[in-house]
Short mmCIF file of C-alpha atoms and ligand atoms in Angstrom, two decimals:
data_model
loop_
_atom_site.label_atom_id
_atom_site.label_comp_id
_atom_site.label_asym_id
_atom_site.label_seq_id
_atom_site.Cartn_x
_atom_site.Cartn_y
_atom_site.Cartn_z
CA UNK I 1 27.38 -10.06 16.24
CA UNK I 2 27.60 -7.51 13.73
CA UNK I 3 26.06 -8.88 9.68
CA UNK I 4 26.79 -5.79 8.07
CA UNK I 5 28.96 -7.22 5.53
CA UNK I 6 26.89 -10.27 5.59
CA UNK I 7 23.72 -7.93 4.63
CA UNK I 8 26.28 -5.88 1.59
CA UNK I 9 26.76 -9.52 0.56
CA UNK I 10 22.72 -10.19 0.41
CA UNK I 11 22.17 -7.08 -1.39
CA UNK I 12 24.25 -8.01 -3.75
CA UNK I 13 22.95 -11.35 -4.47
CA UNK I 14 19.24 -10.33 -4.13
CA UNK I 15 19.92 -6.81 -6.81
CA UNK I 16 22.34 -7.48 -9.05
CA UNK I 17 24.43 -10.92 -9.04
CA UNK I 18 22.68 -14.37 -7.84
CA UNK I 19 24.86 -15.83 -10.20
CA UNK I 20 28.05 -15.32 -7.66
CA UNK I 21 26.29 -17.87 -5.34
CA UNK I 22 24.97 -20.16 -8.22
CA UNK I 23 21.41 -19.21 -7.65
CA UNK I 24 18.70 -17.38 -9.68
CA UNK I 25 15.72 -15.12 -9.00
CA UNK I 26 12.22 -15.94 -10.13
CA UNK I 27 10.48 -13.39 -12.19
CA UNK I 28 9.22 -11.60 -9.35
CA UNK I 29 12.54 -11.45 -7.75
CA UNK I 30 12.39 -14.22 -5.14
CA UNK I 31 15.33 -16.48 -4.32
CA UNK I 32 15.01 -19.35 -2.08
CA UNK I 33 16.21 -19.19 1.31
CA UNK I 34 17.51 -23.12 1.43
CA UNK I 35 19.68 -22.76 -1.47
CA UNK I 36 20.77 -19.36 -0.71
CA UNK I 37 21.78 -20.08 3.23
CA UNK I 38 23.47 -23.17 1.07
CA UNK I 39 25.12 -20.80 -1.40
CA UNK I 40 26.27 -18.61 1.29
CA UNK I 41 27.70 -20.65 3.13
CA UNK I 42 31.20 -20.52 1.81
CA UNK I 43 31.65 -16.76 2.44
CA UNK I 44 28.99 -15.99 5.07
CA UNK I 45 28.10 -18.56 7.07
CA UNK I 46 24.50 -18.04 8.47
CA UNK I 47 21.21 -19.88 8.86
CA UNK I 48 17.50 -19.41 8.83
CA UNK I 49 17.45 -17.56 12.55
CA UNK I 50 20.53 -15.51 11.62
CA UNK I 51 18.95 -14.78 8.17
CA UNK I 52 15.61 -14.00 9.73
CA UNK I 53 17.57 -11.57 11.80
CA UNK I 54 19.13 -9.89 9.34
CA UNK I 55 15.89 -9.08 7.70
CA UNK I 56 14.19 -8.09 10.46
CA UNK I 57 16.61 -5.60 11.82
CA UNK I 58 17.82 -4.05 8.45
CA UNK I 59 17.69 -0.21 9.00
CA UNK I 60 16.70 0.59 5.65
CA UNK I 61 13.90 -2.81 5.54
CA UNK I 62 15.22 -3.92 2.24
CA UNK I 63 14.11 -7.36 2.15
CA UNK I 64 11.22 -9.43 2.32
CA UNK I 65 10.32 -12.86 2.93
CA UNK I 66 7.39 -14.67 1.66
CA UNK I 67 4.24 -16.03 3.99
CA UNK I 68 6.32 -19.20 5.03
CA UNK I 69 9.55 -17.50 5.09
CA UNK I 70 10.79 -20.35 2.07
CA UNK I 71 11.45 -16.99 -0.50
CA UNK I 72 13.14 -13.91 -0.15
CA UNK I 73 13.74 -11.11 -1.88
CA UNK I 74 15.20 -6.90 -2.10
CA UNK I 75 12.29 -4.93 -2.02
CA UNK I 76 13.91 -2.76 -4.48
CA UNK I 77 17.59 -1.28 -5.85
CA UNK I 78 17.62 -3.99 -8.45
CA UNK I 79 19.83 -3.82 -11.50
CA UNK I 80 18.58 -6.85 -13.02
CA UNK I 81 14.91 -7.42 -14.94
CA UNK I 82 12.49 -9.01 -12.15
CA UNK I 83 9.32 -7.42 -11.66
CA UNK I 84 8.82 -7.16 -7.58
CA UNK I 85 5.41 -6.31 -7.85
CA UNK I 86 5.72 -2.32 -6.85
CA UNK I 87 2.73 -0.53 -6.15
CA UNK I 88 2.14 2.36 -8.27
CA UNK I 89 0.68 5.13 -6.73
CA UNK I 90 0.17 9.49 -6.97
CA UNK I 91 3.35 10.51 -5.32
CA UNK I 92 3.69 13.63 -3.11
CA UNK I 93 3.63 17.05 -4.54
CA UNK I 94 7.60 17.13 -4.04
CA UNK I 95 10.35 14.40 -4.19
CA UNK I 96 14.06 14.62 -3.08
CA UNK I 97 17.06 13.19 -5.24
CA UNK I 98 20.38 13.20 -3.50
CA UNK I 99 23.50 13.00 -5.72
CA UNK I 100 26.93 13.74 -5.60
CA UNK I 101 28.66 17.04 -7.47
CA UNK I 102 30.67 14.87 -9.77
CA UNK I 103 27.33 14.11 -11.56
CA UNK I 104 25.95 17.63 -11.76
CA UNK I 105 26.51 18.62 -15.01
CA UNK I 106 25.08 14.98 -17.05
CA UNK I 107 22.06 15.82 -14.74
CA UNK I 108 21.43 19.31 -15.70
CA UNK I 109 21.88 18.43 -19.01
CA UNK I 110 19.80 14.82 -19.25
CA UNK I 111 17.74 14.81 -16.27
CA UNK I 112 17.85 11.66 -14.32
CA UNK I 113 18.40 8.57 -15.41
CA UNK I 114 18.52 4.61 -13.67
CA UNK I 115 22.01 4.19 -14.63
CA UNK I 116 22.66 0.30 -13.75
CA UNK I 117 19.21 0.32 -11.59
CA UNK I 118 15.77 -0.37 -12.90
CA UNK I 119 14.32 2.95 -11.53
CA UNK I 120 15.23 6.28 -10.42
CA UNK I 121 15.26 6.70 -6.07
CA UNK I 122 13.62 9.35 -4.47
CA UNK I 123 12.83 9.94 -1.36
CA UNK I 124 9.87 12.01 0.79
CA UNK I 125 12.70 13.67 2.77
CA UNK I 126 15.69 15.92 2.43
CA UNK I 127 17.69 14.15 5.07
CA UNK I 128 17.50 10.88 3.57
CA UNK I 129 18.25 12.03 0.10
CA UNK I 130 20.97 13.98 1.70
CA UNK I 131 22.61 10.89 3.05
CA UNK I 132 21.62 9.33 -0.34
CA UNK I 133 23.62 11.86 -1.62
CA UNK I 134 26.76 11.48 0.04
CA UNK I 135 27.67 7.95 -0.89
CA UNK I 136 28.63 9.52 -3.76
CA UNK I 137 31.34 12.30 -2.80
CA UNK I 138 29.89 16.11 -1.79
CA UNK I 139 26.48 16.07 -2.25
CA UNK I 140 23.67 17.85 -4.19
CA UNK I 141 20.47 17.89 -4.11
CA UNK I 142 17.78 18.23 -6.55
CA UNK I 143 13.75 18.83 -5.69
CA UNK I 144 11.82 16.43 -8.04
CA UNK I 145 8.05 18.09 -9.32
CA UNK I 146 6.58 14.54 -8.46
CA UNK I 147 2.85 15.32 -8.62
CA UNK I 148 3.48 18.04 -11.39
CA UNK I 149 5.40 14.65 -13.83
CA UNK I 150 2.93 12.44 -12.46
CA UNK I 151 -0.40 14.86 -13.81
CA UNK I 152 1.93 14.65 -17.02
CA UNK I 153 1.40 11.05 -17.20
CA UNK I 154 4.85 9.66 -15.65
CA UNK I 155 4.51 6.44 -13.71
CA UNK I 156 5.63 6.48 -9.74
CA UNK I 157 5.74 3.41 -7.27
CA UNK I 158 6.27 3.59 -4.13
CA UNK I 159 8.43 -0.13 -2.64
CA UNK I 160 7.55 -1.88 0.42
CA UNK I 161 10.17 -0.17 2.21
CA UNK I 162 9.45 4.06 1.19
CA UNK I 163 11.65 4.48 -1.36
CA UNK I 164 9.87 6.45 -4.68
CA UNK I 165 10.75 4.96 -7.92
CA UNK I 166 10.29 6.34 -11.66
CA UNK I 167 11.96 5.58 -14.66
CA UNK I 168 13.42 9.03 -15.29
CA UNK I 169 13.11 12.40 -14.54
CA UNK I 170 13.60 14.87 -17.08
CA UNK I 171 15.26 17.64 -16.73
CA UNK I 172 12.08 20.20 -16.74
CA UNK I 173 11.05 18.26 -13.14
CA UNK I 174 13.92 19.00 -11.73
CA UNK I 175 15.45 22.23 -9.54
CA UNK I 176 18.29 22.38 -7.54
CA UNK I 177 18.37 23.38 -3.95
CA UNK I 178 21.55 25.61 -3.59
C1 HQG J 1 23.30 9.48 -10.80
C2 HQG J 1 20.86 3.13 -1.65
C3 HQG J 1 24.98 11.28 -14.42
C4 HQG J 1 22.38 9.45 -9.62
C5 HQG J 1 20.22 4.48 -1.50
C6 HQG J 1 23.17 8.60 -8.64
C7 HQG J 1 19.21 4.56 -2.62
C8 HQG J 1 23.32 10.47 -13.08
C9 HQG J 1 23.97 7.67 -9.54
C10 HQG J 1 19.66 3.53 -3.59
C11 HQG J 1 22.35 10.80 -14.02
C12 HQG J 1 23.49 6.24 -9.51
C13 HQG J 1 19.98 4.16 -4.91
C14 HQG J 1 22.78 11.42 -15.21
C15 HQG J 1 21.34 9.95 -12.34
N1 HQG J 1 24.09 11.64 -15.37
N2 HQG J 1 24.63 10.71 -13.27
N3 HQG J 1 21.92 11.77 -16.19
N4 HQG J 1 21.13 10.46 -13.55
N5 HQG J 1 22.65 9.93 -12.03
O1 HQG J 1 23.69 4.05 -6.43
O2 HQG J 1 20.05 6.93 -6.21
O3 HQG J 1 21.66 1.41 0.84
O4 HQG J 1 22.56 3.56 -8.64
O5 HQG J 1 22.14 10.75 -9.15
O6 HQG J 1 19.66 4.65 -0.24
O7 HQG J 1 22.47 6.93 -5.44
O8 HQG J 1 21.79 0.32 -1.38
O9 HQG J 1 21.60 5.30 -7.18
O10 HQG J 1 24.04 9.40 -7.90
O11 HQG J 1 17.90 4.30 -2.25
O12 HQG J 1 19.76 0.06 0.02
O13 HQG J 1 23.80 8.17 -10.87
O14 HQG J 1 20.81 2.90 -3.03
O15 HQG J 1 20.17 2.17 -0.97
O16 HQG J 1 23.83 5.70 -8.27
O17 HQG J 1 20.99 5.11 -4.77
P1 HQG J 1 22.96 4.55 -7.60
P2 HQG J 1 21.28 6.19 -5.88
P3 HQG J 1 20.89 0.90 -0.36
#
């Protein structure tokens, strides 16, 4: 059985709208797994095994259940306020941002910026920031001076599942590969 749409569904309960499915997030971004296999239901039909599944195969690890499995959560990607506890950290020399063309210009001329998300994403490799890149149309990518904003006194965190976070990256950071 394939859950991809089931796990677009989850993503979008867990980041952005818990609200579709009647349910809320805690502060820390937890929802719990009863009443969201209950507010499911309707839609995507699944239970605790199926669920379990789901999380445990996701190729990009993006959620995260509590010790007794009663709470999950997105480990990050979140446009609404819950703090998910991310671990801040010195990040590597170099960061990769993948874009798409269309946005070019607004970045060369205000950095980047979270748009709907809480964070910027960044990633430790150019392939990943390359496919990154491509959701949104031909892509471009930018190398990030991570350590160089970081010495500068610009926060990074790093989520459970490898993707770097900041709040912005101005335009100074930033050079385009070509
Ligand atoms: C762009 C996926 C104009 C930014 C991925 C991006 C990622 C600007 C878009 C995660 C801008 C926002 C996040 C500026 C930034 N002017 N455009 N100043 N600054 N942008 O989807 O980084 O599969 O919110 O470059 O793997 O593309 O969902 O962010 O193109 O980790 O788990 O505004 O989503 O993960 O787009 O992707 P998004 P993103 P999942």
């Amino acid at each position: 059985m394939d859950y991809t749409e089931t796990s677009k569904f989850l993503s979008l309960i867990l980041r952005h709208k818990p609200e579709v499915i009647g349910i809320s997030l805690d502060e820390h971004g937890w929802a719990n797994v009863d009443e969201l296999i209950e507010g499911m239901a309707k839609e995507y039909p699944i239970d605790k095994d199926i669920l379990e599944q789901i999380v445990a195969s996701d190729s990009k690890q993006r959620y995260s259940f509590n010790e007794d499995k009663t709470l999950i959560r997105a480990n990050q990607g979140h446009s609404i306020m819950v703090d998910v506890e991310l671990d801040e950290l010195e990040p590597p020399e170099i960061l990769w941002h993948g874009t798409g063309e269309k946005f070019e210009k607004s970045i060369d001329e205000q950095g980047l910026i979270p748009k709907s998300r809480l964070y910027v994403h960044l990633s430790s490799d150019i392939e990943t920031a390359t496919k990154v890149g491509q959701r949104h149309g031909k892509p471009v990518l930018y190398k990030v001076l991570s350590k160089k904003m970081y010495d500068d006194g610009y926060k990074y965190y790093l989520s459970k599942n490898g993707v770097w976070l900041t709040k912005q990256v101005p335009s100074s950071y930033l050079t385009k590969e070509e």
